[in-house]
CSV table of C-alpha atoms and ligand atoms in Angstrom, one decimal:
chain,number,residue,atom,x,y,z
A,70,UNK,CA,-191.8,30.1,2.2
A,71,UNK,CA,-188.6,30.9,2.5
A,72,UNK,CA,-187.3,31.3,6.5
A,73,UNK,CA,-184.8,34.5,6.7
A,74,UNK,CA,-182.0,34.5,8.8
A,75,UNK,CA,-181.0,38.7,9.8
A,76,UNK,CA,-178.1,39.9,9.8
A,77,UNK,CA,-178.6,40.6,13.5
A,78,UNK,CA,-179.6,36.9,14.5
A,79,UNK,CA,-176.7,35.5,12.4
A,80,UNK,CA,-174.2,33.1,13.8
A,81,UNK,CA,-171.7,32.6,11.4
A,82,UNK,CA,-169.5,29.8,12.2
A,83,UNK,CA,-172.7,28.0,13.1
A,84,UNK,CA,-174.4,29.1,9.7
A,85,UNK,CA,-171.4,27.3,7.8
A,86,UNK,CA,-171.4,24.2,9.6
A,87,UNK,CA,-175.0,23.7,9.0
A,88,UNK,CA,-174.7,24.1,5.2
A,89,UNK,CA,-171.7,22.3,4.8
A,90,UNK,CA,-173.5,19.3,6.0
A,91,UNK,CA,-176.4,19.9,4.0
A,92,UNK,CA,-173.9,20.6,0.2
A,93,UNK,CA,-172.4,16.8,1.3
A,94,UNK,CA,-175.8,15.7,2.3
A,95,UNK,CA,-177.4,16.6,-0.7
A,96,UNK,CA,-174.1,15.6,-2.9
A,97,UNK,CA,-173.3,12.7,-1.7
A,98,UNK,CA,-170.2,10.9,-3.3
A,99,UNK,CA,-171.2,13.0,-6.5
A,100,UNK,CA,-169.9,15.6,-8.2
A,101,UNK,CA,-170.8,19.4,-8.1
A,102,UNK,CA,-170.3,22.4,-10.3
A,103,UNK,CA,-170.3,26.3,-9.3
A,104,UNK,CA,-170.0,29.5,-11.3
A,105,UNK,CA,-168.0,32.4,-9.5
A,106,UNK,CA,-168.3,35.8,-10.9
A,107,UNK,CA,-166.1,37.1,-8.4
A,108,UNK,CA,-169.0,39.0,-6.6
A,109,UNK,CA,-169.5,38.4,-2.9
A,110,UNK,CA,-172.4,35.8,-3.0
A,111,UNK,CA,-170.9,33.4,-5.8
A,112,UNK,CA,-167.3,34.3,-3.9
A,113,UNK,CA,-169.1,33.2,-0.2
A,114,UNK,CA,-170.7,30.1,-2.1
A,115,UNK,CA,-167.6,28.9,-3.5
A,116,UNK,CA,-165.9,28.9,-0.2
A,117,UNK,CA,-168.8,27.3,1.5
A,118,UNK,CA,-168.6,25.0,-1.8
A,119,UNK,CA,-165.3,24.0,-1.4
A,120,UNK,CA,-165.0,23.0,2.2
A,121,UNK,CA,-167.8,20.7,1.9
A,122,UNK,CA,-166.8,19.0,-1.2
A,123,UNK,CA,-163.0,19.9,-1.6
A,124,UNK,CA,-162.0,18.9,-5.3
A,125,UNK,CA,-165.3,17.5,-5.9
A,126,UNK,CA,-166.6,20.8,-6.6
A,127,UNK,CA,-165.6,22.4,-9.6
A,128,UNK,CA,-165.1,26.0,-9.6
A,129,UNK,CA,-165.4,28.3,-13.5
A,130,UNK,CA,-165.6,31.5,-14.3
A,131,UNK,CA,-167.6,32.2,-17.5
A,132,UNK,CA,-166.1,35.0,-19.5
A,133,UNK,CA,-169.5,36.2,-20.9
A,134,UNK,CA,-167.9,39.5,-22.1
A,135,UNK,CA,-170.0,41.3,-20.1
A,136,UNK,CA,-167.9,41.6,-16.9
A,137,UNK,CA,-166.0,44.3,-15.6
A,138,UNK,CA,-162.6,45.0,-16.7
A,139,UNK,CA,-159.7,42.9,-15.2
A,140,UNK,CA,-162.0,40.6,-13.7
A,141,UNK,CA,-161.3,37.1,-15.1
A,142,UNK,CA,-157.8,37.5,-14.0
A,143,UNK,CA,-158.2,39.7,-10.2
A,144,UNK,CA,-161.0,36.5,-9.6
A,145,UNK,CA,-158.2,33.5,-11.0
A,146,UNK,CA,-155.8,35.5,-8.6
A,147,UNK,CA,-157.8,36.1,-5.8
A,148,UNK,CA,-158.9,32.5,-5.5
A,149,UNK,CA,-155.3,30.3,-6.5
A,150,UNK,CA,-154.6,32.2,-2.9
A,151,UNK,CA,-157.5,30.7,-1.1
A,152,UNK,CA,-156.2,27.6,-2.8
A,153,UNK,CA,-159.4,27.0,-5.3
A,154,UNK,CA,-158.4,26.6,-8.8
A,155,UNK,CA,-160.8,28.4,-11.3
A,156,UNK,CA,-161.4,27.5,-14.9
A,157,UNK,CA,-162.0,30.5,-17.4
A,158,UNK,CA,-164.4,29.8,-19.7
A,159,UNK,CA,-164.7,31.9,-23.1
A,160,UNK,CA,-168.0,32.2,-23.4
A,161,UNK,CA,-168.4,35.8,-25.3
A,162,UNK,CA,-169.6,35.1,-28.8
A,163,UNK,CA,-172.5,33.3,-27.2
A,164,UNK,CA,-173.8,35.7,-25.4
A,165,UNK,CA,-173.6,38.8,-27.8
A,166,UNK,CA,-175.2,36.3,-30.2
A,167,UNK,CA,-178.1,36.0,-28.1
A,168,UNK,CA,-178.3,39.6,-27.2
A,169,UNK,CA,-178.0,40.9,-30.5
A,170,UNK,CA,-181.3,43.0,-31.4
A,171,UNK,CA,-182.5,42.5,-28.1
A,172,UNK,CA,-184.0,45.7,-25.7
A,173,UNK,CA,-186.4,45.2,-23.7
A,174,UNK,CA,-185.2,44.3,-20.2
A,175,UNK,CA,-186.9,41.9,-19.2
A,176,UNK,CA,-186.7,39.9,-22.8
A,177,UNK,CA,-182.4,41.0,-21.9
A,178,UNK,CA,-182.5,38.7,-19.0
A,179,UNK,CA,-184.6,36.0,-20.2
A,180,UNK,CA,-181.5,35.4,-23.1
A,181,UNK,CA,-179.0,36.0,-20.5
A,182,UNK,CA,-180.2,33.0,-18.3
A,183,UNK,CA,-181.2,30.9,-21.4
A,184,UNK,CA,-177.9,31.4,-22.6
A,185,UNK,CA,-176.4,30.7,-19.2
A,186,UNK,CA,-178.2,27.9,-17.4
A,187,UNK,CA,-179.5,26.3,-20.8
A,188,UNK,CA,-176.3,26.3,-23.4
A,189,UNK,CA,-173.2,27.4,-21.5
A,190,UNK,CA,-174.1,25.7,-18.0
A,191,UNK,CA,-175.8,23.1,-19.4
A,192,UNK,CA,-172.6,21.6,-21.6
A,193,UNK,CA,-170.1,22.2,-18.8
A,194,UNK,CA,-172.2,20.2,-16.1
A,195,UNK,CA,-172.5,17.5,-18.8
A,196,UNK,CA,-169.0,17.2,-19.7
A,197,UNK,CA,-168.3,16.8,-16.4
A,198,UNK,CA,-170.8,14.4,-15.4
A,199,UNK,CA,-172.0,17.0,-12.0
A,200,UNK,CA,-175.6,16.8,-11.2
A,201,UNK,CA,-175.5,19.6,-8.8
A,202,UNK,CA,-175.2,23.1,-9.4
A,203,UNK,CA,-173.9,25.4,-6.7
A,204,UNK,CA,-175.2,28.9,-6.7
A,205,UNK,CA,-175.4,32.3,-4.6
A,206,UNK,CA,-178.9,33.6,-4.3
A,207,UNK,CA,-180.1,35.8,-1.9
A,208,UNK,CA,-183.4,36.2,-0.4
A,209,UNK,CA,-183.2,40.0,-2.3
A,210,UNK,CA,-183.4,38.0,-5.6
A,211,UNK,CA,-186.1,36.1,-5.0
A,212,UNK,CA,-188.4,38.8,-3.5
A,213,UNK,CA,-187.9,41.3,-6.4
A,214,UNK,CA,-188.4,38.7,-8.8
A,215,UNK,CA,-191.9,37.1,-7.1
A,216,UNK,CA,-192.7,40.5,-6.3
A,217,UNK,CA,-192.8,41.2,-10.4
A,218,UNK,CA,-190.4,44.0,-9.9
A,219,UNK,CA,-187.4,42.0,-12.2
A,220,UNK,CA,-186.5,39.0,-13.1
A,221,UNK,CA,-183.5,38.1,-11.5
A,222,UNK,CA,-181.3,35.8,-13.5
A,223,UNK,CA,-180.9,33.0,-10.8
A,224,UNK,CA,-184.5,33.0,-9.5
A,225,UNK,CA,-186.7,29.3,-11.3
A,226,UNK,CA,-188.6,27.3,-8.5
A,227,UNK,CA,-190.5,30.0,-7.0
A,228,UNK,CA,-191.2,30.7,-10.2
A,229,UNK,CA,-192.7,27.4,-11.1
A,230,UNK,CA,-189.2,26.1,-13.0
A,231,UNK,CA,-188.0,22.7,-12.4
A,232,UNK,CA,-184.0,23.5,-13.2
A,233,UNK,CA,-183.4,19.3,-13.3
A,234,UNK,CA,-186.3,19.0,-15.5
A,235,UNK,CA,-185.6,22.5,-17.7
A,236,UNK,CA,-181.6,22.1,-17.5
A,237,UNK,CA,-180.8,19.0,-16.8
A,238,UNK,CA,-179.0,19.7,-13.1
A,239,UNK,CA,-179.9,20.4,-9.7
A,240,UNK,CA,-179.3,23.8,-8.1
A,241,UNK,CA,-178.3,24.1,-4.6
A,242,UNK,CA,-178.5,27.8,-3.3
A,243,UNK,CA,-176.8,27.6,0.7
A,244,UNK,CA,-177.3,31.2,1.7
A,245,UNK,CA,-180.7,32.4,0.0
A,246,UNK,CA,-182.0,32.3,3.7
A,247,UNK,CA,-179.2,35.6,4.1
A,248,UNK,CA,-179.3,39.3,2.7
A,249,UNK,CA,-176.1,41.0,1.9
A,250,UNK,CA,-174.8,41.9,5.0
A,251,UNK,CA,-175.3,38.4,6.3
A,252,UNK,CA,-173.1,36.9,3.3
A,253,UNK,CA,-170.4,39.3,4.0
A,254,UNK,CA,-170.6,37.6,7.5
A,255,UNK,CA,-170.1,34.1,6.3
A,256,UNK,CA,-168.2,35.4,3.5
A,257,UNK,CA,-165.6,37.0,5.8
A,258,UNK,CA,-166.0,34.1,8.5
A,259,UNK,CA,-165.1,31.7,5.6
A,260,UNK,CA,-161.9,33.7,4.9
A,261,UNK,CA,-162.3,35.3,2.0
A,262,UNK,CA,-160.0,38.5,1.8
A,263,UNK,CA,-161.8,42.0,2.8
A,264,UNK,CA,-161.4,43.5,-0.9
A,265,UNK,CA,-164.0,40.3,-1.7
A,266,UNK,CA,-166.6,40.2,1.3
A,267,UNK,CA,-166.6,44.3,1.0
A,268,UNK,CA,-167.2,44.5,-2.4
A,269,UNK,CA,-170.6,46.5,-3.7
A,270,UNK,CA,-172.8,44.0,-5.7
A,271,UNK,CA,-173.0,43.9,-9.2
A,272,UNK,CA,-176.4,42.6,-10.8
A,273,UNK,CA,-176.2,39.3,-12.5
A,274,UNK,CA,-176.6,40.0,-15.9
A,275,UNK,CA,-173.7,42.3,-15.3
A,276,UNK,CA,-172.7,45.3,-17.2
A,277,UNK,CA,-175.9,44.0,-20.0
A,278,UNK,CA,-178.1,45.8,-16.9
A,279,UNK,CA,-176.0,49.1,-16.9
A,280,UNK,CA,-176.7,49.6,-20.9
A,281,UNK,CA,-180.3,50.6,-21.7
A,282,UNK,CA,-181.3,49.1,-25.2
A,283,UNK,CA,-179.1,46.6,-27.1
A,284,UNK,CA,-176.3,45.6,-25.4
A,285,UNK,CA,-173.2,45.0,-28.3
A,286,UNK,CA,-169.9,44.6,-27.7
A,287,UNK,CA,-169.0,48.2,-28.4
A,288,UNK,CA,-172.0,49.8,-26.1
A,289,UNK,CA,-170.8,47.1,-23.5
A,290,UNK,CA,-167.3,48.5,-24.0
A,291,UNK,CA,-168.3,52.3,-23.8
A,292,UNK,CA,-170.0,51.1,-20.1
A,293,UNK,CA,-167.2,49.0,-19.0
A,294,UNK,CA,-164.8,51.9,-19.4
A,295,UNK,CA,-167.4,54.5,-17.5
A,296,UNK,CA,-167.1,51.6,-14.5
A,297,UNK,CA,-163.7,51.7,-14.1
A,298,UNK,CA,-163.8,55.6,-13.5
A,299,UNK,CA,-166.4,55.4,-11.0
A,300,UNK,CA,-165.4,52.6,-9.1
A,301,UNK,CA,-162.1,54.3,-8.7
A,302,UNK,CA,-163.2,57.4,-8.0
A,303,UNK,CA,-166.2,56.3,-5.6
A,304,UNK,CA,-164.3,53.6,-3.9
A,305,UNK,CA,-163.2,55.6,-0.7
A,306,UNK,CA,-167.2,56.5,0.0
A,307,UNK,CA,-168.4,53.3,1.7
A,308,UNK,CA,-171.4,53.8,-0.5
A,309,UNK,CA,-173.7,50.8,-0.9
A,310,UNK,CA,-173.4,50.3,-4.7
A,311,UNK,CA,-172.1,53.1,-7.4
A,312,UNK,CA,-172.4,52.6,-11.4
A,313,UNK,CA,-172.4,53.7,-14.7
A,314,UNK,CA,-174.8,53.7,-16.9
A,315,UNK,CA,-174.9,53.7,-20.3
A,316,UNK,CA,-178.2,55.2,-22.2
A,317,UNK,CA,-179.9,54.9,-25.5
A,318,UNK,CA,-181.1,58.7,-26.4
A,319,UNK,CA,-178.3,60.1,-27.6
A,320,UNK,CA,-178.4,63.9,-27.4
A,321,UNK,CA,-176.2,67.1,-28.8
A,322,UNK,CA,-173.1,68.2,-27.7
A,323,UNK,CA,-169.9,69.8,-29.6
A,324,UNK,CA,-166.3,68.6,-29.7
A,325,UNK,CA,-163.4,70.3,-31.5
A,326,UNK,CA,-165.6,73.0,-32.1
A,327,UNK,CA,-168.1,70.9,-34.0
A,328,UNK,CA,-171.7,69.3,-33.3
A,329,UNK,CA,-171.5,65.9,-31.5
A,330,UNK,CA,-174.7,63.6,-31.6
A,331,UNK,CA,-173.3,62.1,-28.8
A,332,UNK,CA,-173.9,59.6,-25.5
A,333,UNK,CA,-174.9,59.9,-22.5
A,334,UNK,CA,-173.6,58.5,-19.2
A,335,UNK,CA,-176.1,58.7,-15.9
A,336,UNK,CA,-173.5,57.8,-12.5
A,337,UNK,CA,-175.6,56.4,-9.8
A,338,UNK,CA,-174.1,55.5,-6.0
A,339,UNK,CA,-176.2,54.4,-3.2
A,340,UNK,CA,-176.5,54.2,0.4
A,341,UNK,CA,-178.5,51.2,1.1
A,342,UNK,CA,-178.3,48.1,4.0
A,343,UNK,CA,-179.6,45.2,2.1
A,344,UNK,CA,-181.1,46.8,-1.2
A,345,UNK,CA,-184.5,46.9,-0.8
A,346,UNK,CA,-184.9,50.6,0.1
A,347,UNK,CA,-182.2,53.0,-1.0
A,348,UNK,CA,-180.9,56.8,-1.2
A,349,UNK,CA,-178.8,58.5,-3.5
A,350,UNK,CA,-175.6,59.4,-1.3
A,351,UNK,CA,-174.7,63.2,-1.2
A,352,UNK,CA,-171.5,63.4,-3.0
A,353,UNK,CA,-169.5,66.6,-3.0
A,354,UNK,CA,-170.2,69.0,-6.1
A,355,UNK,CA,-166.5,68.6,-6.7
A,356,UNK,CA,-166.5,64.7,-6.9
A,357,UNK,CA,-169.6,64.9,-9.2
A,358,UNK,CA,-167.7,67.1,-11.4
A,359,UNK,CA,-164.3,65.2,-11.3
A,360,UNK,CA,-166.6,62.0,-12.4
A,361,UNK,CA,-167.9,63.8,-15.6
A,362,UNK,CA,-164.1,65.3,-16.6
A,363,UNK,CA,-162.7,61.9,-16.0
A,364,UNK,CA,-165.0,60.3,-18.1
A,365,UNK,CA,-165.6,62.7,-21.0
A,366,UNK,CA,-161.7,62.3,-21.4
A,367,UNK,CA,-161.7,58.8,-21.2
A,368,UNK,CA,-165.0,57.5,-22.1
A,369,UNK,CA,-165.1,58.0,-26.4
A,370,UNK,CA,-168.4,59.7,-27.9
A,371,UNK,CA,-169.9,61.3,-24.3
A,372,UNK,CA,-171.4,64.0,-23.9
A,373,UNK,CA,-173.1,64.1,-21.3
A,374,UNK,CA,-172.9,63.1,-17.4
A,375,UNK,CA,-175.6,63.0,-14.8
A,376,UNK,CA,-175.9,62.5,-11.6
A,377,UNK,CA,-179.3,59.9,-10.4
A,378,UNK,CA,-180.8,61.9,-7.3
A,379,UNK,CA,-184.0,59.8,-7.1
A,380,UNK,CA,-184.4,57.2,-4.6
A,381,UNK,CA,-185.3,53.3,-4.6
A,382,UNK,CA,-188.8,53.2,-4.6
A,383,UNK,CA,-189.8,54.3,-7.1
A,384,UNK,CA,-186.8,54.1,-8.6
A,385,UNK,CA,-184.6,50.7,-8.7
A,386,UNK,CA,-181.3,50.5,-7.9
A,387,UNK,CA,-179.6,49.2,-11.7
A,388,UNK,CA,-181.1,50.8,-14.3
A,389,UNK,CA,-182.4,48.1,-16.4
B,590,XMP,P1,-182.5,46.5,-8.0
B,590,XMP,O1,-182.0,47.0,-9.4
B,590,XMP,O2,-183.6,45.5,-8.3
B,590,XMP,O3,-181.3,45.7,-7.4
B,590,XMP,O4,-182.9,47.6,-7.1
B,590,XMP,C1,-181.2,45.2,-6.1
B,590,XMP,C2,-179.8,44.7,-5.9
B,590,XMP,O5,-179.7,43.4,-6.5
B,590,XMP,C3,-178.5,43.4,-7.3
B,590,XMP,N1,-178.7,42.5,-8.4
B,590,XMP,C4,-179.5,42.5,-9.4
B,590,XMP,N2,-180.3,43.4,-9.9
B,590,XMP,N3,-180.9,42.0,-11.7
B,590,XMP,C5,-180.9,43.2,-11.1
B,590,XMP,O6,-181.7,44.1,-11.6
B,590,XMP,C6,-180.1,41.0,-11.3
B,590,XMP,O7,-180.1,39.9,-11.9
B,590,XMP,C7,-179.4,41.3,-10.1
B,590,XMP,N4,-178.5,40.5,-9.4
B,590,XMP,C8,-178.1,41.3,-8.4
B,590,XMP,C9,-178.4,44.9,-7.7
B,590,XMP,O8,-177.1,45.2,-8.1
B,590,XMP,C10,-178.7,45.6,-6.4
B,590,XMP,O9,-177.7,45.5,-5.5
């Protein structure tokens, strides 16, 4: 059983020094490894990371294809000012390889973390002789995915799997006593710049969970560009979370003055505190309708744009 820590009951600066001393407890004079995806729980854990372990701890940023646009390079630039160096690595073939066919959800995130922990993670822990694995889970992830609701990519031992025995590695997880207003505490206690500790989540089989069906490289594409447009536009909203998603039925619509079999984009934005219970926020009619021109210009074969006014439950807050 997991004990959770409140936002409200939070000490910060007392939160860090206890894990610090745990990471170099538990590491000893070894070597560590972390992922950072530029979100704000791998961004909090790398901090955390690095003042316990200092160069020790190795810092990369896998390039899975299936991030947001800009983001290997805003994350590189973000952290060489913090002074942590990230490594970038190409991981892209991989991952469409082992999405390829692949629509069902649930079988979605199983390859994403096979491909993740298993193949990618698993060579770049062994070529650089780490034992431990650093990584940002929340207490969210692991109730949704004990609870049956999804199966969050991060989530083994309270699932029954051993990652030293399946992977090879130990996996350390400092703040998955925290939901995500206590990370942006320790993340912003740690000193990481507003634009990071504020930033909404994003899920962490990334824009893979914004496409319903098979996620290719082109549909991937189509989603990543709807993002950018409603981040943009939704960014001044204080909003929870806001996305793009991109579906599978495809439905008619005409361009040029001809029938268009086209796609179909649903926006969703949230007002939530830590996830678990949500509310579509009340946009303005004129923002919802500056979201669909922007992205039937910009967004190539759609259609059509809706607007998700159901809340979490029943409905979750990604789509997949
Ligand atoms: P859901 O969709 O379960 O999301 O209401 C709750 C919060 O967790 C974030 N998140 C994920 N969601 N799979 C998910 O479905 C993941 O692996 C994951 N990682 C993080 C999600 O964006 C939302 O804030």
């Amino acid at each position: 059983m997991i004990q959770e820590i409140p936002a409200r009951k939070l000490n910060p600066k007392k939160f860090i020094a206890e894990k610090v001393a745990e990471i170099q407890q538990a590491v000893g004079e070894g070597r560590a490894i972390n992922a950072l995806s530029g979100g704000v729980d791998s961004s909090t854990v790398t901090l955390l990371g690095h003042r316990a372990l200092g160069k020790r701890l190795k810092t990369v940023f896998i390039e899975n294809g299936l991030m947001r646009e800009g983001e290997a390079q805003r994350v590189v630039s973000v952290f060489r000012k913090l002074g942590v160096k990230v490594e970038i690595v190409d991981a892209r073939k991989e991952f469409f390889t082992a999405l390829k066919g692949i629509t069902d959800p649930e079988e979605k995130r199983e390859a994403i973390t096979q491909t993740f922990y298993r193949h990618v993670f698993g060579r770049i822990v062994r070529a650089s002789g780490a034992r431990f694995l650093l990584q940002g889970t929340i207490l969210t992830d692991v109730d949704e995915t004990v609870a049956g609701i999804k199966r969050q990519h991060n989530v083994f031992e309270q699932l029954g799997i051993h990652p030293e025995e399946a992977f090879g590695y130990r996996i350390l997880e400092p703040l998955i006593q925290l939901r995500k207003d206590g990370v942006r505490m320790v993340g912003r206690a740690l000193g990481l710049p507003a634009e990071t500790f504020k930033r909404i989540p994003f899920p962490g089989p990334a824009l893979a969970a914004r496409v319903i069906g098979e996620a290719t490289p082109e549909r991937i594409e189509t989603v990543r560009k709807a993002t950018a447009i409603v981040e943009r536009l939704l960014a001044k909203t204080g909003a929870f979370q806001y996305m793009a998603i991109l579906h599978e039925d495809r439905v008619t619509g005409m361009r040029d003055g001809r029938r268009q079999f086209g796609q179909q984009i649903e926006v969703r934005c949230w007002d939530s505190v830590d996830a678990r219970k949500a509310t579509p926020t009340r946009l303005a009619f004129a923002m919802l309708e500056k979201l669909a021109r922007e992205i039937l210009r910009a967004v190539p074969d759609v259609v059509s744009v809706t607007y998700n006014i159901a809340p979490k439950p029943p409905s979750t807050i990604e789509a997949v």
